[in-house]
CSV table of C-alpha atoms and ligand atoms in Angstrom, one decimal:
chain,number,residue,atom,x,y,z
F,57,UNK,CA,163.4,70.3,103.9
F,58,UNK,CA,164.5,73.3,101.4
F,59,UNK,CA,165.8,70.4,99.4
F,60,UNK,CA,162.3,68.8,98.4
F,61,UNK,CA,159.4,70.1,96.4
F,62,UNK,CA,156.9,72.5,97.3
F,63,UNK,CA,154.5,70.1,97.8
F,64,UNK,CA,156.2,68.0,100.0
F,65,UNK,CA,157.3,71.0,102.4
F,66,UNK,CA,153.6,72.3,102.6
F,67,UNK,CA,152.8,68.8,104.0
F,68,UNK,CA,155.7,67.8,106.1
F,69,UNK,CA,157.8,71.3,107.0
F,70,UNK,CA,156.7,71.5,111.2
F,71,UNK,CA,154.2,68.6,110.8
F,72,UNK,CA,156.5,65.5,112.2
F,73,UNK,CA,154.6,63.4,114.3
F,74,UNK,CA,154.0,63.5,117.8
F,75,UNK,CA,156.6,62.3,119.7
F,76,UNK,CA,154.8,60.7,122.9
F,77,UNK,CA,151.6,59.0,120.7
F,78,UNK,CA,153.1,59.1,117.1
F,79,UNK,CA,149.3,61.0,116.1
F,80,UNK,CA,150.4,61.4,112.8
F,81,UNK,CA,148.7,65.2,112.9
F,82,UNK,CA,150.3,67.2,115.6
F,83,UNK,CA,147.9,67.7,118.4
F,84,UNK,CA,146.4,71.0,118.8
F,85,UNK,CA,147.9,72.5,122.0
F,86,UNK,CA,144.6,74.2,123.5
F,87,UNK,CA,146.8,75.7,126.3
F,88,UNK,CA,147.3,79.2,127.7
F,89,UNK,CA,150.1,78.0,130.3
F,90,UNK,CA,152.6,75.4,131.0
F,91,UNK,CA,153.8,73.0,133.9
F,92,UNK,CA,157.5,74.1,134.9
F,93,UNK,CA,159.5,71.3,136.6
F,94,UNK,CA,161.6,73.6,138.6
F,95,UNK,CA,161.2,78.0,139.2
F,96,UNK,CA,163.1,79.1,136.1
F,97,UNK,CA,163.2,75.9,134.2
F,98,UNK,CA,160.2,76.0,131.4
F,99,UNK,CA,160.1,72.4,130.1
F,100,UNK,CA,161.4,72.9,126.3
F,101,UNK,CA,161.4,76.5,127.1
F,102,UNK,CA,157.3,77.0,127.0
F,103,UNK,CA,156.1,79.3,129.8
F,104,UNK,CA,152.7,81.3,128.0
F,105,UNK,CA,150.8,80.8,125.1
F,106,UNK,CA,150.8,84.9,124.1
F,107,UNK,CA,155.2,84.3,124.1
F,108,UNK,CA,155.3,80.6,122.2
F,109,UNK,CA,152.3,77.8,121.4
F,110,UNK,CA,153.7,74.9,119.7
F,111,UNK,CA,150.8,74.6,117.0
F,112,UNK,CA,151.7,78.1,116.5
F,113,UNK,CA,155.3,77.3,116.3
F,114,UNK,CA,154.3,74.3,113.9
F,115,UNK,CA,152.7,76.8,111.7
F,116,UNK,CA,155.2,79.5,111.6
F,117,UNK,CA,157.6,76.8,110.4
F,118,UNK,CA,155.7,75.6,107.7
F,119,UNK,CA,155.1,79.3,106.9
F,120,UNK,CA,158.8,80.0,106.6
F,121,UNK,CA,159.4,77.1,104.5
F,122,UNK,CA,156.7,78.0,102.1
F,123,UNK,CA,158.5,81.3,101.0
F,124,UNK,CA,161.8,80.0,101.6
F,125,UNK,CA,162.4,82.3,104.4
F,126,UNK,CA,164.8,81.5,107.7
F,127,UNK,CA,162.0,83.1,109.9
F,128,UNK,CA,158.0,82.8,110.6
F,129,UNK,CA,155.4,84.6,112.4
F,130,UNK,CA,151.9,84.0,113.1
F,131,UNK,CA,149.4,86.5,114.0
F,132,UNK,CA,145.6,86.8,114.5
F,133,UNK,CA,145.1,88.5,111.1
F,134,UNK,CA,146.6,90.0,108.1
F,135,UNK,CA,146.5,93.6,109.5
F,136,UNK,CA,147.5,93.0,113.0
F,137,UNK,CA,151.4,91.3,111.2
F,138,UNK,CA,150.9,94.4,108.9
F,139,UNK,CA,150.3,96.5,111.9
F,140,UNK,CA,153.1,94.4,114.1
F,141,UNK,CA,155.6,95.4,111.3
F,142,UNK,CA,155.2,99.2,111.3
F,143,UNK,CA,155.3,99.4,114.7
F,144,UNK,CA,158.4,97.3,115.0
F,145,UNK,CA,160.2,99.0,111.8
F,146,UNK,CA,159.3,102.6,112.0
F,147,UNK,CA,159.2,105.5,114.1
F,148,UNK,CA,157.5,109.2,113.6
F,149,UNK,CA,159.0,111.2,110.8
F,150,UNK,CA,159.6,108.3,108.7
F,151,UNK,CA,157.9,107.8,105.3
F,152,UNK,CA,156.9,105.0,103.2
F,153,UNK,CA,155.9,104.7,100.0
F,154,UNK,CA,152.7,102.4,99.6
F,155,UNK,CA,150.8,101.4,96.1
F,156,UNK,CA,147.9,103.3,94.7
F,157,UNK,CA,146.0,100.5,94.5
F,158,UNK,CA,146.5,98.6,97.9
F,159,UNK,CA,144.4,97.1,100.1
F,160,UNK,CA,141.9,99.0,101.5
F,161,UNK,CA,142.8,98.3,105.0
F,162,UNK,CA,146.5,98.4,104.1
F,163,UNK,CA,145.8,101.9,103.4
F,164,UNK,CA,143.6,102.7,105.9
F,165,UNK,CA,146.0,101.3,108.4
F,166,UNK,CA,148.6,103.7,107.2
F,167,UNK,CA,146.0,106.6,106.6
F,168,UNK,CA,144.1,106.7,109.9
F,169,UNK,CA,146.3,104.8,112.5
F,170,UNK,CA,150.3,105.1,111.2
F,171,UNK,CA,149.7,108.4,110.3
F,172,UNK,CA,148.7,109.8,113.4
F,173,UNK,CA,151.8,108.2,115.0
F,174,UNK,CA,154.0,110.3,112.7
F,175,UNK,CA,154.5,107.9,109.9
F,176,UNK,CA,154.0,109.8,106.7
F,177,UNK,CA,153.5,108.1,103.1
F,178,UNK,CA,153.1,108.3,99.6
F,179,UNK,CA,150.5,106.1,97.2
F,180,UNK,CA,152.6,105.9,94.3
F,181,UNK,CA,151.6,103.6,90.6
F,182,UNK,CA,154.7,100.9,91.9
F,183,UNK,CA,153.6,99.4,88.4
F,184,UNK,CA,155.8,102.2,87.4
F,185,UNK,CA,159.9,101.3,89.2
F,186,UNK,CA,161.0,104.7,87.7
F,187,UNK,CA,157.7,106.7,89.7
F,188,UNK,CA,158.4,104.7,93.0
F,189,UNK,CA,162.2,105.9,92.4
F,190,UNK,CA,161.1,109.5,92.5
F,191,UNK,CA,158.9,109.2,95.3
F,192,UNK,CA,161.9,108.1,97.7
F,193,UNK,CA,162.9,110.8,100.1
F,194,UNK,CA,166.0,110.8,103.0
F,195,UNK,CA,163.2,109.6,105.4
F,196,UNK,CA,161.4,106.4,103.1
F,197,UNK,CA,162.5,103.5,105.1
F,198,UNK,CA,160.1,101.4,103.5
F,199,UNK,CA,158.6,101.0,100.5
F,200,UNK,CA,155.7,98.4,100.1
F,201,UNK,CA,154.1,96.0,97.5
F,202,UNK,CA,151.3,94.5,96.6
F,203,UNK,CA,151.1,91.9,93.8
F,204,UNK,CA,149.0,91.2,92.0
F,205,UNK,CA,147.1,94.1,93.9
F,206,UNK,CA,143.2,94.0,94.7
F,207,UNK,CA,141.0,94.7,92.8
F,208,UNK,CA,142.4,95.4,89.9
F,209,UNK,CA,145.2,92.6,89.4
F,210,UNK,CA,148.1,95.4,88.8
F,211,UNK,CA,152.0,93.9,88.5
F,212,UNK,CA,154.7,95.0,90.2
F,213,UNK,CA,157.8,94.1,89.2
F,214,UNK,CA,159.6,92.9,92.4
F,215,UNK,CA,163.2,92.4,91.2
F,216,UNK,CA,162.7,96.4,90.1
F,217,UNK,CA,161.8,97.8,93.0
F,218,UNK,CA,164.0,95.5,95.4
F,219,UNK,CA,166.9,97.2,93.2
F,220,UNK,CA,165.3,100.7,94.0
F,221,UNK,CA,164.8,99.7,97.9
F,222,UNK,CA,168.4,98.3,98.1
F,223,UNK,CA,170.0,102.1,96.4
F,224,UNK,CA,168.3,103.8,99.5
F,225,UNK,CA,168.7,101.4,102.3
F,226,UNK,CA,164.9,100.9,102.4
F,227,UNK,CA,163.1,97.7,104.1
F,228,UNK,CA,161.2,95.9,100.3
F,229,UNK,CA,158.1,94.5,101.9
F,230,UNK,CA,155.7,92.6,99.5
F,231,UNK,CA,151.9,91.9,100.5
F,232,UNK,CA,152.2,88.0,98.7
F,233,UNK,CA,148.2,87.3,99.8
F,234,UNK,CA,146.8,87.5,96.0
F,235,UNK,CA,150.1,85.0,94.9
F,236,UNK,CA,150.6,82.2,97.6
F,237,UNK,CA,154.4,81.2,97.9
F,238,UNK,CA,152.8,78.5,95.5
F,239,UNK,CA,152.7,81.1,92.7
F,240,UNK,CA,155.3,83.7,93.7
F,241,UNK,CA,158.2,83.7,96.0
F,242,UNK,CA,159.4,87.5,96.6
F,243,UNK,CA,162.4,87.1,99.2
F,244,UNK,CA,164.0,85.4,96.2
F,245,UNK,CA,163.3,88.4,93.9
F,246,UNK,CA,165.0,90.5,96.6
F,247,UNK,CA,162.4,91.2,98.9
F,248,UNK,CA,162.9,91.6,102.9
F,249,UNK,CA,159.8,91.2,104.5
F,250,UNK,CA,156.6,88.8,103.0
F,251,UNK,CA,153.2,89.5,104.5
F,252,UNK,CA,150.1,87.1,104.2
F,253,UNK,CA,146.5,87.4,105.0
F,254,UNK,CA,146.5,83.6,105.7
F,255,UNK,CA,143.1,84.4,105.8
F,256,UNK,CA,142.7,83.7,101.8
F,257,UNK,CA,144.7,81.0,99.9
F,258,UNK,CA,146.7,79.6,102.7
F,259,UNK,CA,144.1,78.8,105.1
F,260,UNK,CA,141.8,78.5,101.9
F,261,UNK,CA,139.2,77.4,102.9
F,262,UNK,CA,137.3,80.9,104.6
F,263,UNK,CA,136.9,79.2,108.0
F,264,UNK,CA,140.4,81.3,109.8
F,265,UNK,CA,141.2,84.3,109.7
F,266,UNK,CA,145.1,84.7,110.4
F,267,UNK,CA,148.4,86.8,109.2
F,268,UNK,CA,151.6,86.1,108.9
F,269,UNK,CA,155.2,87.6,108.2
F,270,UNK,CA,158.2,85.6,106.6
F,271,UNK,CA,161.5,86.8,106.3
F,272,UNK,CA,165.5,85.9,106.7
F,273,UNK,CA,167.1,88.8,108.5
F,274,UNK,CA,168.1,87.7,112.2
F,275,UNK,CA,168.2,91.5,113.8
F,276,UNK,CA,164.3,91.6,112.4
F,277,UNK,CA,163.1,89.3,112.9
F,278,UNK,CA,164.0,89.5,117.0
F,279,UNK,CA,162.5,92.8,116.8
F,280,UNK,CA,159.3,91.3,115.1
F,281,UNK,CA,159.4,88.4,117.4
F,282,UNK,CA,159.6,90.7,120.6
F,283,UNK,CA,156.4,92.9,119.8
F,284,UNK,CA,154.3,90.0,118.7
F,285,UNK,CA,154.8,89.0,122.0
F,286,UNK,CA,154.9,92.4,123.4
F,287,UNK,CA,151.8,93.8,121.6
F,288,UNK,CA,149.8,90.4,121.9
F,289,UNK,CA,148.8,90.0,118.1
F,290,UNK,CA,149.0,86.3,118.2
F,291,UNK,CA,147.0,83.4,116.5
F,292,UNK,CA,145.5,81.2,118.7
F,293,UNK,CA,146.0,77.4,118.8
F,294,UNK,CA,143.0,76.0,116.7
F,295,UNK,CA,143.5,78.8,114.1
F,296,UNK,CA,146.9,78.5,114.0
F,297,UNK,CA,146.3,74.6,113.1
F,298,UNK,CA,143.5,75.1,110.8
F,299,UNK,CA,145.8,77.4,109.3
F,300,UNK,CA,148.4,74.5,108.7
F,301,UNK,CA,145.5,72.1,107.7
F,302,UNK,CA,144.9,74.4,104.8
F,303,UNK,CA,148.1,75.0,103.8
F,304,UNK,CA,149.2,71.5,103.1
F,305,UNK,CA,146.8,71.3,100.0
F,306,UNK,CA,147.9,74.6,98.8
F,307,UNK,CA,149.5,73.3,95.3
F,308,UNK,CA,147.2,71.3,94.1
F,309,UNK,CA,144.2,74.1,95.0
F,310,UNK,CA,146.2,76.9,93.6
F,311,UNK,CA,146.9,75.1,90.7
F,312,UNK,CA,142.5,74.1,90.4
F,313,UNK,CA,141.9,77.9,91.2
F,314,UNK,CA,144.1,78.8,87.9
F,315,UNK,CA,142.9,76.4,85.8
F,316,UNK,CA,139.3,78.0,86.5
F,317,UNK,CA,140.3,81.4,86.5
F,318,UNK,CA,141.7,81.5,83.1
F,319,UNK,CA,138.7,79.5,81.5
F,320,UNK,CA,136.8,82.3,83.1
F,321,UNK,CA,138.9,84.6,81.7
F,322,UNK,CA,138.6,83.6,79.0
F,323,UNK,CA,134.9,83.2,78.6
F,324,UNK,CA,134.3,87.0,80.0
F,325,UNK,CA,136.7,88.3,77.7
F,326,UNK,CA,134.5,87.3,74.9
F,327,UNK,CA,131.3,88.2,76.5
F,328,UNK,CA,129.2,91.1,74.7
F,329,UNK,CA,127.6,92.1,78.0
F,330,UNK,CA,131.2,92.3,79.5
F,331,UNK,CA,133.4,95.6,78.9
F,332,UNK,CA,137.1,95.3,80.5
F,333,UNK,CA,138.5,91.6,81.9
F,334,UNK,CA,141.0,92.0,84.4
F,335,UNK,CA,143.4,88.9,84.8
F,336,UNK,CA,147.2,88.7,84.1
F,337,UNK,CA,147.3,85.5,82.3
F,338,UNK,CA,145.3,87.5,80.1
F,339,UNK,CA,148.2,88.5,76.9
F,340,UNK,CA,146.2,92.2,76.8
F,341,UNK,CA,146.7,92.6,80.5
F,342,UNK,CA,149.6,95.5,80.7
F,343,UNK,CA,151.0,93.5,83.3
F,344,UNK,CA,151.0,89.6,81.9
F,345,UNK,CA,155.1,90.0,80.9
F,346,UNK,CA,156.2,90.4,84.2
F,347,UNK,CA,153.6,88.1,86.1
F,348,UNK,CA,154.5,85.7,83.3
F,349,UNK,CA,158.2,86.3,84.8
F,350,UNK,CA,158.3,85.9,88.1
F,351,UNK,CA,155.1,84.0,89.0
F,352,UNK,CA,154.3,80.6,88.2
F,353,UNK,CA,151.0,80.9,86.8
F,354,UNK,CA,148.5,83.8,87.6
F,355,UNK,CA,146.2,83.3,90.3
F,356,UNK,CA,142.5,82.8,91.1
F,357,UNK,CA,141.5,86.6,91.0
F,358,UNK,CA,139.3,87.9,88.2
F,359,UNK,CA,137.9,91.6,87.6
F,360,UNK,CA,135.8,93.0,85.3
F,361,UNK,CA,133.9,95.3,83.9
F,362,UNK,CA,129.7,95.4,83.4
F,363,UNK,CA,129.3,97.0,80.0
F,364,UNK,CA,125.6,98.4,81.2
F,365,UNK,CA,127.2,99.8,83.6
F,366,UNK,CA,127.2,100.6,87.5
F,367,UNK,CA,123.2,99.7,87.6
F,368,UNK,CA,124.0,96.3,85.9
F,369,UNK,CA,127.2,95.9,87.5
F,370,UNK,CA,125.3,95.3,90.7
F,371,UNK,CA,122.4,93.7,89.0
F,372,UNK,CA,124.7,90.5,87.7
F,373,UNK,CA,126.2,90.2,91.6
F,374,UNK,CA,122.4,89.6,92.8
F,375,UNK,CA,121.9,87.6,90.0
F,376,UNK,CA,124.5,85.1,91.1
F,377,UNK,CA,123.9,82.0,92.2
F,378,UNK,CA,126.6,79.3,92.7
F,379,UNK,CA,129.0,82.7,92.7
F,380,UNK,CA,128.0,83.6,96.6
F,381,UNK,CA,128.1,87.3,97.4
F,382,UNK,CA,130.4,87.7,100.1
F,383,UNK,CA,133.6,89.6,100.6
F,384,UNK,CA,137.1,88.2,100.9
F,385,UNK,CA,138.9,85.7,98.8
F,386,UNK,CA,141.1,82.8,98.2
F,387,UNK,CA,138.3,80.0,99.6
F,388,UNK,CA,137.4,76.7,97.2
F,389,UNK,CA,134.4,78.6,96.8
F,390,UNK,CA,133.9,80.7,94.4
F,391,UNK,CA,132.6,84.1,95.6
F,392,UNK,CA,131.7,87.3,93.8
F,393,UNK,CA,131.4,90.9,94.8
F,394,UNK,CA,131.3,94.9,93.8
F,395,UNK,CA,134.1,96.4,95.4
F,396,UNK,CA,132.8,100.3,95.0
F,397,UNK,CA,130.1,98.9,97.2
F,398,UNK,CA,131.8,96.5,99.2
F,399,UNK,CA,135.5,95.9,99.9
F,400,UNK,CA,136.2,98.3,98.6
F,401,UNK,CA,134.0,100.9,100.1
F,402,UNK,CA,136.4,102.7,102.6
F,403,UNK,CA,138.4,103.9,99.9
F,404,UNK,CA,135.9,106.1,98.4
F,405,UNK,CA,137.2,109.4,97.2
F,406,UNK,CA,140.9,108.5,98.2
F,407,UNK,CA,143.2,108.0,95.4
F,408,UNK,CA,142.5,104.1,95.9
F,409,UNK,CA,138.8,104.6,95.1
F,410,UNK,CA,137.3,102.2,92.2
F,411,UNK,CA,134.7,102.5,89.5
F,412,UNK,CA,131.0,101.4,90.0
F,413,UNK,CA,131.0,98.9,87.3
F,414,UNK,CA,133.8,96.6,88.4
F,415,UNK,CA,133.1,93.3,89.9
F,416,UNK,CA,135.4,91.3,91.2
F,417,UNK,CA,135.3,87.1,91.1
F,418,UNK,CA,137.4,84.8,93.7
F,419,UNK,CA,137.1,81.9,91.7
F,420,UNK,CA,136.7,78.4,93.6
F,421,UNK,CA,137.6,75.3,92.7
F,422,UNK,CA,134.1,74.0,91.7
F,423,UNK,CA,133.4,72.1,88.5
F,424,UNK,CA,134.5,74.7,85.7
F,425,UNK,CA,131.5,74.2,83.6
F,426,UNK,CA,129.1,75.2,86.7
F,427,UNK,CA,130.7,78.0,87.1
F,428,UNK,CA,130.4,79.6,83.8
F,429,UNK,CA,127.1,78.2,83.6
F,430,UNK,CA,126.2,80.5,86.9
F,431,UNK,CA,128.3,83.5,84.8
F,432,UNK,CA,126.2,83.1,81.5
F,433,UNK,CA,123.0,83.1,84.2
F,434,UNK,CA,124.3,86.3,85.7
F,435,UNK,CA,125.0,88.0,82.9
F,436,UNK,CA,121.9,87.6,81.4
O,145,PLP,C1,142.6,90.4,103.2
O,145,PLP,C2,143.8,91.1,102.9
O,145,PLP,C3,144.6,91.7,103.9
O,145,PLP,C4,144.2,91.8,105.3
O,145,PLP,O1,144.1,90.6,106.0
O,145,PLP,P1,143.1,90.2,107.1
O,145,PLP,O2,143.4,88.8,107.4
O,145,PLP,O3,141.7,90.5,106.6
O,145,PLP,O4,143.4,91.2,108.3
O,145,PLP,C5,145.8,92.3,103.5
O,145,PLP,N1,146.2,92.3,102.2
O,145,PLP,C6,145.5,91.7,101.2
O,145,PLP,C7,146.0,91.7,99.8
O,145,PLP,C8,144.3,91.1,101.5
O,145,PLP,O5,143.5,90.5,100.6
């Protein structure tokens, strides 16, 4: 498989057909338990779904040959394989470095559950390699990425900071959700661990939610591999193959999401009622040397700025029509929301908080002109 294109592994890698009917789609294996011919001898070695599913196996496949990693997991969301890999790679006293801008429940999941198991950590600008260096202490045993982050579309250079993690013998884990392995592929910048929230542009189409991990170590991923089965954070079957439905349309939907994104881009950067445009495809954005480096092109994600302010900045969501209001991302339709207010609301007054006046667009794969239509609407 590692051979072909990426399209071609998104369709086929884990998908062969079924053996007994030839059903060109694998069958969904709707099954919590399996018929043993013998005490002791599991046919094909399936014994319960929580240990292995095979449409969950068919998916973590496809998953590993996405990012061009030796090893898969599925889980039931983005934070429970976040939350799978802390327990599995940390213990108390250890400290991690995390970016400033995360996630909100990246950080909350460090802040208000790692934390009071021990693990300490820093938010540190990983924009910055040389202020991640100085963060590291004896204990940092992992330090973590995000990019592009959320909201704000910051770049991290990967390469950089896998350097920094390699000097101190730290685990380089990098949250790939914003990306897609379509757009960005960190283990072969040097990273060790890859997490998704399939939930966005692999499932793509905001009817899963789902998480995965992707990496190429052996004595990991057996330790990953024994608490997802251990701590129970699996997918089920039918997610775990509308998760693979999705994903097999990946290239050709990433590549309609960036087409979109930058005419919208574009069309807010010159717009009088807009103030900042966050995008890095954008030259101005601080960031757009390094995306232009090691990703392919730059993602569905827009942000920006109401120039009237917080008031207005929430005026122009309601004022949205085709743009629906909803939180999340990475679906074919386009969405749009006011993270102060909304996701990113449990961050307020932590050093992850965000102005009032930002919005921020997932941007769909509709007919471009509609969309900007709906914008120039919106923005009155
Ligand atoms: C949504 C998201 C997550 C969390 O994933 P869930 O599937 O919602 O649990 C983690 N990281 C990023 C960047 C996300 O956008």
């Amino acid at each position: 498989m590692s051979s072909h294109g990426f399209d071609t592994i998104a369709i086929h890698a884990g998908q062969d057909p079924d053996p007994r009917t030839g059903a060109v789609i694998p069958p969904i294996y709707q099954t919590s338990t399996y018929a043993q011919d013998a005490v002791g001898s599991p046919r094909l070695g399936y014994e319960y779904s929580r240990s292995a599913n095979p449409t969950r196996d068919a998916l973590q496949t496809q998953l590993a040959a996405l990012e061009g990693g030796r090893h898969g997991l599925a889980f039931a969301s983005g934070l429970a394989a976040e939350d799978t890999l802390l327990r599995a790679a940390l213990k108390p006293g250890d400290h991690v470095i995390i970016p400033d801008d995360a996630y909100g429940g990246t950080y909350r999941l460090f802040a208000r559950v790692a934390a009071r198991w021990g693990v300490e950590f820093t938010p540190v600008h990983t924009t910055h390699t040389d202020a991640v260096r100085a963060a590291v202490r004896p204990s940092t045993r992992m330090i973590w990425v995000e990019t592009p982050t959320n909201p704000l579309l910051g770049i991290t250079d990967i390469a950089s900071i896998a350097q920094v993690a390699r000097d101190h013998e730290a685990l380089l884990v990098v949250d790939n959700t914003f990306a897609s392995p379509y757009l960005q592929q960190p283990l072969a910048l040097g990273a060790d661990v890859v997490v998704h929230s399939t939930t966005k542009y692999l499932g793509g189409h905001s009817d899963v939610v789902g998480g995965a991990l992707v990496l190429s170590d052996d004595a990991i991923e057996a330790d990953l591999r024994f608490h997802q089965n251990a701590m129970g954070s699996i997918n089920g079957p039918f997610d775990a193959w509308l998760t693979s439905r999705g994903i097999k349309t990946l290239g050709v939907r990433m590549d309609r999401h960036c087409d979109n994104a930058e005419r919208v881009a574009d069309y807010l950067s010159h717009h009088p009622k807009v103030g900042r445009v966050y995008y890095p495809g954008l030259d101005t954005h601080p960031g757009h040397e390094v995306a232009a480096k090691q990703m392919r092109r730059f993602g569905g994600m827009v942000s920006f700025t109401a120039a009237g302010g917080p008031a207005e900045a929430e005026a122009i969501c309601n004022r949205a029509e085709l743009f629906i209001l909803a939180e999340s991302l990475g679906g074919i339709e386009s969405l749009i929301e006011h993270p102060g207010r909304m996701t990113h609301a449990s961050v307020a007054n932590s050093p992850l908080e965000v102005t009032a006046d930002l919005i921020r667009l997932s941007v769909g794969i509709e007919t471009v002109d509609d969309l900007l239509a709906d914008l120039e609407r919106a923005l009155g």
